[in-house]
């Protein structure tokens, strides 16, 4: 391993191939060689958890937190590992820290409330989760699922989730067919039926909607046409001369 990049590349290749023991060995050596690079320790802790060495993983996560107190991923990893090891008092402290350093609020709150619940403080756990759920716009699926787990034991109802905020509206619906799209089945009428006496047939009922509307509004009636024959043919204009009658005395200049 000539450089940190080479070490990361080799460790990642070992993980991809499924050789976690080799990956753990490479990351452990890299963590000791490049002590100021927290990425090696974070990867090392994750691999340790994957091979079942959670106590060592927790120790590595806490070492990263000591050197980098604001690392949210280290706080999250440490809290999850402590919970898995059933170190509930430590887990509660680590979940609170994770919440304070910017871990996703509903994830950290659910982890904290679940730890408090397991420690026997059920009412406190319920109230914390409920307040966080409501303050978050009643949209967190994670907190809502936790509240649903606790509700039967607490003996109370669960606040409703706001589906508009979650963006998970139920889109499974059947479109309603319009009058134009309905396919009417052919029918026949008996001789003494009202339809038969009115002169209606099955064809009339299955007529297209636009035809029905047209007939209803009387738009099919034949409109009288203007006789244009007078304007056709070779007709010559009639010239008329209009002579004005002029009094004779107006023409007398004598």
mmCIF file of C-alpha atoms in Angstrom:
data_model
loop_
_atom_site.group_PDB
_atom_site.id
_atom_site.type_symbol
_atom_site.label_atom_id
_atom_site.label_comp_id
_atom_site.label_asym_id
_atom_site.label_seq_id
_atom_site.Cartn_x
_atom_site.Cartn_y
_atom_site.Cartn_z
ATOM 1 C CA UNK A 1 0.000 0.000 0.000
ATOM 2 C CA UNK A 2 1.922 2.980 -1.309
ATOM 3 C CA UNK A 3 -0.791 5.572 -0.713
ATOM 4 C CA UNK A 4 -4.162 5.961 1.045
ATOM 5 C CA UNK A 5 -5.869 5.717 -2.343
ATOM 6 C CA UNK A 6 -4.198 2.355 -3.031
ATOM 7 C CA UNK A 7 -5.261 1.077 0.383
ATOM 8 C CA UNK A 8 -8.881 2.093 -0.155
ATOM 9 C CA UNK A 9 -8.894 0.571 -3.625
ATOM 10 C CA UNK A 10 -7.529 -2.769 -2.394
ATOM 11 C CA UNK A 11 -9.925 -2.897 0.557
ATOM 12 C CA UNK A 12 -12.887 -2.081 -1.658
ATOM 13 C CA UNK A 13 -11.878 -4.773 -4.147
ATOM 14 C CA UNK A 14 -11.722 -7.322 -1.319
ATOM 15 C CA UNK A 15 -15.223 -6.296 -0.149
ATOM 16 C CA UNK A 16 -16.630 -6.601 -3.654
ATOM 17 C CA UNK A 17 -15.162 -10.096 -3.969
ATOM 18 C CA UNK A 18 -16.746 -11.019 -0.631
ATOM 19 C CA UNK A 19 -13.426 -11.480 1.179
ATOM 20 C CA UNK A 20 -14.336 -9.492 4.297
ATOM 21 C CA UNK A 21 -11.498 -10.975 6.350
ATOM 22 C CA UNK A 22 -8.953 -9.633 3.862
ATOM 23 C CA UNK A 23 -10.768 -6.295 3.740
ATOM 24 C CA UNK A 24 -10.723 -6.051 7.546
ATOM 25 C CA UNK A 25 -6.996 -6.792 7.629
ATOM 26 C CA UNK A 26 -6.223 -4.147 4.996
ATOM 27 C CA UNK A 27 -8.364 -1.503 6.694
ATOM 28 C CA UNK A 28 -6.914 -2.226 10.125
ATOM 29 C CA UNK A 29 -3.380 -1.776 8.786
ATOM 30 C CA UNK A 30 -4.361 1.389 6.900
ATOM 31 C CA UNK A 31 -6.006 2.851 10.016
ATOM 32 C CA UNK A 32 -2.784 2.425 11.970
ATOM 33 C CA UNK A 33 -0.615 3.822 9.186
ATOM 34 C CA UNK A 34 -2.765 6.845 8.353
ATOM 35 C CA UNK A 35 -4.213 7.714 11.731
ATOM 36 C CA UNK A 36 -5.476 11.122 10.637
ATOM 37 C CA UNK A 37 -7.677 9.627 7.926
ATOM 38 C CA UNK A 38 -11.046 8.841 9.580
ATOM 39 C CA UNK A 39 -12.367 7.184 6.419
ATOM 40 C CA UNK A 40 -10.251 4.088 7.083
ATOM 41 C CA UNK A 41 -11.671 3.745 10.599
ATOM 42 C CA UNK A 42 -15.250 4.224 9.387
ATOM 43 C CA UNK A 43 -14.866 1.519 6.747
ATOM 44 C CA UNK A 44 -13.052 -0.704 9.233
ATOM 45 C CA UNK A 45 -15.894 -0.403 11.756
ATOM 46 C CA UNK A 46 -18.482 -1.251 9.098
ATOM 47 C CA UNK A 47 -16.581 -4.377 8.048
ATOM 48 C CA UNK A 48 -16.126 -5.404 11.688
ATOM 49 C CA UNK A 49 -19.897 -5.285 12.140
ATOM 50 C CA UNK A 50 -20.374 -7.312 8.971
ATOM 51 C CA UNK A 51 -18.171 -10.133 10.294
ATOM 52 C CA UNK A 52 -19.836 -10.079 13.719
ATOM 53 C CA UNK A 53 -17.169 -8.240 15.717
ATOM 54 C CA UNK A 54 -19.488 -5.531 16.995
ATOM 55 C CA UNK A 55 -17.613 -4.793 20.208
ATOM 56 C CA UNK A 56 -14.515 -3.879 18.217
ATOM 57 C CA UNK A 57 -16.678 -1.911 15.786
ATOM 58 C CA UNK A 58 -18.180 0.139 18.627
ATOM 59 C CA UNK A 59 -14.705 0.911 19.923
ATOM 60 C CA UNK A 60 -13.618 2.135 16.478
ATOM 61 C CA UNK A 61 -16.737 4.292 16.035
ATOM 62 C CA UNK A 62 -16.210 5.930 19.414
ATOM 63 C CA UNK A 63 -12.572 6.613 18.544
ATOM 64 C CA UNK A 64 -13.732 8.465 15.421
ATOM 65 C CA UNK A 65 -16.272 10.439 17.478
ATOM 66 C CA UNK A 66 -13.585 11.420 19.947
ATOM 67 C CA UNK A 67 -11.414 12.853 17.174
ATOM 68 C CA UNK A 68 -14.316 14.198 15.090
ATOM 69 C CA UNK A 69 -17.247 15.019 17.411
ATOM 70 C CA UNK A 70 -19.478 16.372 14.624
ATOM 71 C CA UNK A 71 -19.383 13.334 12.331
ATOM 72 C CA UNK A 72 -23.014 12.280 11.977
ATOM 73 C CA UNK A 73 -22.191 8.942 10.333
ATOM 74 C CA UNK A 74 -19.911 7.978 13.230
ATOM 75 C CA UNK A 75 -22.598 8.894 15.777
ATOM 76 C CA UNK A 76 -25.175 6.909 13.827
ATOM 77 C CA UNK A 77 -22.925 3.853 13.515
ATOM 78 C CA UNK A 78 -22.011 3.960 17.195
ATOM 79 C CA UNK A 79 -25.673 4.264 18.267
ATOM 80 C CA UNK A 80 -26.767 1.370 16.055
ATOM 81 C CA UNK A 81 -23.915 -0.828 17.276
ATOM 82 C CA UNK A 82 -24.584 -0.057 20.948
ATOM 83 C CA UNK A 83 -28.267 -0.880 20.426
ATOM 84 C CA UNK A 84 -27.340 -4.164 18.753
ATOM 85 C CA UNK A 85 -25.079 -5.018 21.709
ATOM 86 C CA UNK A 86 -27.971 -4.180 24.090
ATOM 87 C CA UNK A 87 -25.895 -1.479 25.778
ATOM 88 C CA UNK A 88 -29.065 0.545 26.245
ATOM 89 C CA UNK A 89 -27.771 3.314 28.495
ATOM 90 C CA UNK A 90 -24.888 4.005 26.119
ATOM 91 C CA UNK A 91 -27.204 3.645 23.124
ATOM 92 C CA UNK A 92 -29.584 6.287 24.521
ATOM 93 C CA UNK A 93 -26.699 8.702 24.932
ATOM 94 C CA UNK A 94 -25.391 7.978 21.431
ATOM 95 C CA UNK A 95 -28.824 8.371 19.801
ATOM 96 C CA UNK A 96 -29.221 11.739 21.513
ATOM 97 C CA UNK A 97 -25.820 12.729 20.203
ATOM 98 C CA UNK A 98 -26.712 11.530 16.707
ATOM 99 C CA UNK A 99 -29.842 13.680 16.807
ATOM 100 C CA UNK A 100 -27.820 16.723 17.845
ATOM 101 C CA UNK A 101 -25.148 16.412 15.130
ATOM 102 C CA UNK A 102 -27.524 16.223 12.181
ATOM 103 C CA UNK A 103 -28.556 12.617 11.636
ATOM 104 C CA UNK A 104 -31.935 12.426 9.863
ATOM 105 C CA UNK A 105 -34.361 13.566 12.553
ATOM 106 C CA UNK A 106 -37.016 10.861 12.327
ATOM 107 C CA UNK A 107 -34.412 8.069 12.112
ATOM 108 C CA UNK A 108 -32.514 9.298 15.173
ATOM 109 C CA UNK A 109 -35.734 10.017 17.098
ATOM 110 C CA UNK A 110 -37.093 6.548 16.378
ATOM 111 C CA UNK A 111 -33.823 4.970 17.556
ATOM 112 C CA UNK A 112 -33.824 7.082 20.714
ATOM 113 C CA UNK A 113 -37.494 6.410 21.515
ATOM 114 C CA UNK A 114 -37.137 2.684 20.884
ATOM 115 C CA UNK A 115 -34.175 2.562 23.278
ATOM 116 C CA UNK A 116 -36.112 4.495 25.921
ATOM 117 C CA UNK A 117 -39.064 2.126 25.425
ATOM 118 C CA UNK A 118 -36.825 -0.918 25.870
ATOM 119 C CA UNK A 119 -35.435 0.585 29.057
ATOM 120 C CA UNK A 120 -38.977 0.600 30.469
ATOM 121 C CA UNK A 121 -39.924 4.283 30.128
ATOM 122 C CA UNK A 122 -42.826 3.613 27.795
ATOM 123 C CA UNK A 123 -44.883 6.762 28.439
ATOM 124 C CA UNK A 124 -41.853 8.989 27.879
ATOM 125 C CA UNK A 125 -40.996 7.119 24.696
ATOM 126 C CA UNK A 126 -44.556 7.507 23.373
ATOM 127 C CA UNK A 127 -44.723 11.227 24.129
ATOM 128 C CA UNK A 128 -41.325 11.937 22.558
ATOM 129 C CA UNK A 129 -42.223 10.075 19.380
ATOM 130 C CA UNK A 130 -45.685 11.665 19.161
ATOM 131 C CA UNK A 131 -44.371 15.209 19.626
ATOM 132 C CA UNK A 132 -41.632 14.669 17.038
ATOM 133 C CA UNK A 133 -44.158 13.183 14.603
ATOM 134 C CA UNK A 134 -46.583 16.111 14.908
ATOM 135 C CA UNK A 135 -43.838 18.748 14.802
ATOM 136 C CA UNK A 136 -42.481 17.119 11.654
ATOM 137 C CA UNK A 137 -45.765 17.695 9.847
ATOM 138 C CA UNK A 138 -47.265 14.262 10.625
ATOM 139 C CA UNK A 139 -45.484 12.897 7.565
ATOM 140 C CA UNK A 140 -42.797 10.519 8.894
ATOM 141 C CA UNK A 141 -43.506 6.889 8.033
ATOM 142 C CA UNK A 142 -40.757 5.765 10.425
ATOM 143 C CA UNK A 143 -42.276 7.497 13.459
ATOM 144 C CA UNK A 144 -45.821 6.604 12.433
ATOM 145 C CA UNK A 145 -44.918 2.902 12.267
ATOM 146 C CA UNK A 146 -43.279 3.132 15.702
ATOM 147 C CA UNK A 147 -46.388 4.789 17.155
ATOM 148 C CA UNK A 148 -48.556 2.056 15.661
ATOM 149 C CA UNK A 149 -46.414 -0.555 17.421
ATOM 150 C CA UNK A 150 -46.742 1.205 20.765
ATOM 151 C CA UNK A 151 -50.411 2.261 20.619
ATOM 152 C CA UNK A 152 -51.971 -1.102 21.643
ATOM 153 C CA UNK A 153 -49.720 -1.279 24.707
ATOM 154 C CA UNK A 154 -50.229 2.351 25.696
ATOM 155 C CA UNK A 155 -53.954 2.049 25.007
ATOM 156 C CA UNK A 156 -54.408 5.133 22.863
ATOM 157 C CA UNK A 157 -54.972 6.064 19.243
ATOM 158 C CA UNK A 158 -52.317 6.860 16.668
ATOM 159 C CA UNK A 159 -52.244 10.334 15.064
ATOM 160 C CA UNK A 160 -53.184 10.231 11.401
ATOM 161 C CA UNK A 161 -50.414 10.517 8.850
ATOM 162 C CA UNK A 162 -50.589 13.332 6.303
ATOM 163 C CA UNK A 163 -50.470 11.569 2.937
ATOM 164 C CA UNK A 164 -50.153 14.861 1.072
ATOM 165 C CA UNK A 165 -46.898 15.571 2.884
ATOM 166 C CA UNK A 166 -45.515 12.077 2.341
ATOM 167 C CA UNK A 167 -46.252 12.244 -1.373
ATOM 168 C CA UNK A 168 -47.575 8.682 -1.262
ATOM 169 C CA UNK A 169 -51.145 9.138 -2.349
ATOM 170 C CA UNK A 170 -53.033 6.079 -3.481
ATOM 171 C CA UNK A 171 -52.909 6.218 -7.261
ATOM 172 C CA UNK A 172 -54.818 2.968 -7.830
ATOM 173 C CA UNK A 173 -58.148 4.106 -9.148
ATOM 174 C CA UNK A 174 -60.482 3.069 -11.954
ATOM 175 C CA UNK A 175 -61.369 5.830 -14.404
ATOM 176 C CA UNK A 176 -65.083 6.452 -14.800
ATOM 177 C CA UNK A 177 -66.342 5.877 -18.295
ATOM 178 C CA UNK A 178 -68.147 8.763 -19.875
ATOM 179 C CA UNK A 179 -71.532 8.527 -21.560
ATOM 180 C CA UNK A 180 -69.787 8.540 -24.925
ATOM 181 C CA UNK A 181 -67.556 5.570 -23.975
ATOM 182 C CA UNK A 182 -70.303 3.292 -22.675
ATOM 183 C CA UNK A 183 -71.182 0.362 -24.893
ATOM 184 C CA UNK A 184 -74.933 -0.170 -24.802
ATOM 185 C CA UNK A 185 -76.094 -3.719 -25.279
ATOM 186 C CA UNK A 186 -78.677 -4.215 -28.030
ATOM 187 C CA UNK A 187 -82.159 -4.603 -26.630
ATOM 188 C CA UNK A 188 -85.554 -5.481 -28.000
ATOM 189 C CA UNK A 189 -88.920 -4.204 -26.889
ATOM 190 C CA UNK A 190 -92.155 -6.113 -26.658
ATOM 191 C CA UNK A 191 -95.076 -4.917 -28.726
ATOM 192 C CA UNK A 192 -96.944 -3.466 -25.749
ATOM 193 C CA UNK A 193 -93.950 -1.628 -24.250
ATOM 194 C CA UNK A 194 -93.838 2.146 -23.886
ATOM 195 C CA UNK A 195 -90.788 2.285 -26.169
ATOM 196 C CA UNK A 196 -92.521 0.336 -28.920
ATOM 197 C CA UNK A 197 -95.623 2.526 -28.715
ATOM 198 C CA UNK A 198 -93.378 5.603 -28.910
ATOM 199 C CA UNK A 199 -91.782 4.228 -32.050
ATOM 200 C CA UNK A 200 -88.323 3.760 -30.457
ATOM 201 C CA UNK A 201 -85.957 0.969 -31.421
ATOM 202 C CA UNK A 202 -82.721 -0.449 -30.040
ATOM 203 C CA UNK A 203 -80.853 1.400 -32.783
ATOM 204 C CA UNK A 204 -82.221 4.695 -31.502
ATOM 205 C CA UNK A 205 -80.856 3.990 -28.014
ATOM 206 C CA UNK A 206 -77.401 3.025 -29.252
ATOM 207 C CA UNK A 207 -77.019 6.082 -31.449
ATOM 208 C CA UNK A 208 -73.834 8.110 -30.900
ATOM 209 C CA UNK A 209 -74.054 10.825 -28.298
ATOM 210 C CA UNK A 210 -73.474 13.626 -30.788
ATOM 211 C CA UNK A 211 -76.322 12.362 -32.977
ATOM 212 C CA UNK A 212 -78.650 12.236 -29.978
ATOM 213 C CA UNK A 213 -77.749 15.759 -28.975
ATOM 214 C CA UNK A 214 -78.181 16.977 -32.533
ATOM 215 C CA UNK A 215 -81.611 15.420 -32.812
ATOM 216 C CA UNK A 216 -82.590 16.704 -29.374
ATOM 217 C CA UNK A 217 -81.682 20.262 -30.288
ATOM 218 C CA UNK A 218 -83.361 19.980 -33.673
ATOM 219 C CA UNK A 219 -80.178 20.762 -35.535
ATOM 220 C CA UNK A 220 -80.904 18.220 -38.269
ATOM 221 C CA UNK A 221 -83.916 20.102 -39.608
ATOM 222 C CA UNK A 222 -83.618 21.157 -43.233
ATOM 223 C CA UNK A 223 -83.215 24.861 -43.386
ATOM 224 C CA UNK A 224 -85.029 26.743 -46.172
ATOM 225 C CA UNK A 225 -82.613 27.813 -48.843
ATOM 226 C CA UNK A 226 -82.707 31.139 -50.646
ATOM 227 C CA UNK A 227 -83.641 30.940 -54.313
ATOM 228 C CA UNK A 228 -80.562 32.254 -56.098
ATOM 229 C CA UNK A 229 -81.840 31.571 -59.634
ATOM 230 C CA UNK A 230 -82.617 35.230 -60.202
ATOM 231 C CA UNK A 231 -78.921 36.018 -59.864
ATOM 232 C CA UNK A 232 -77.858 33.408 -62.376
ATOM 233 C CA UNK A 233 -77.860 33.706 -66.199
ATOM 234 C CA UNK A 234 -76.911 36.525 -68.544
ATOM 235 C CA UNK A 235 -78.943 39.439 -67.435
ATOM 236 C CA UNK A 236 -78.193 42.904 -68.711
ATOM 237 C CA UNK A 237 -78.511 45.873 -66.465
ATOM 238 C CA UNK A 238 -81.514 48.069 -67.218
ATOM 239 C CA UNK A 239 -80.499 51.561 -68.021
ATOM 240 C CA UNK A 240 -82.961 54.178 -66.949
ATOM 241 C CA UNK A 241 -82.722 57.804 -67.582
ATOM 242 C CA UNK A 242 -84.328 60.080 -65.129
ATOM 243 C CA UNK A 243 -85.063 63.458 -66.546
ATOM 244 C CA UNK A 244 -85.717 66.230 -64.164
ATOM 245 C CA UNK A 245 -88.507 68.615 -65.011
ATOM 246 C CA UNK A 246 -87.086 72.135 -65.262
ATOM 247 C CA UNK A 247 -89.452 75.108 -65.187
ATOM 248 C CA UNK A 248 -89.460 77.034 -68.482
ATOM 249 C CA UNK A 249 -88.918 80.398 -66.859
ATOM 250 C CA UNK A 250 -85.541 79.253 -65.565
ATOM 251 C CA UNK A 251 -84.308 78.929 -69.155
ATOM 252 C CA UNK A 252 -85.569 82.352 -70.227
ATOM 253 C CA UNK A 253 -82.535 84.651 -70.194
ATOM 254 C CA UNK A 254 -84.239 87.610 -71.821
#
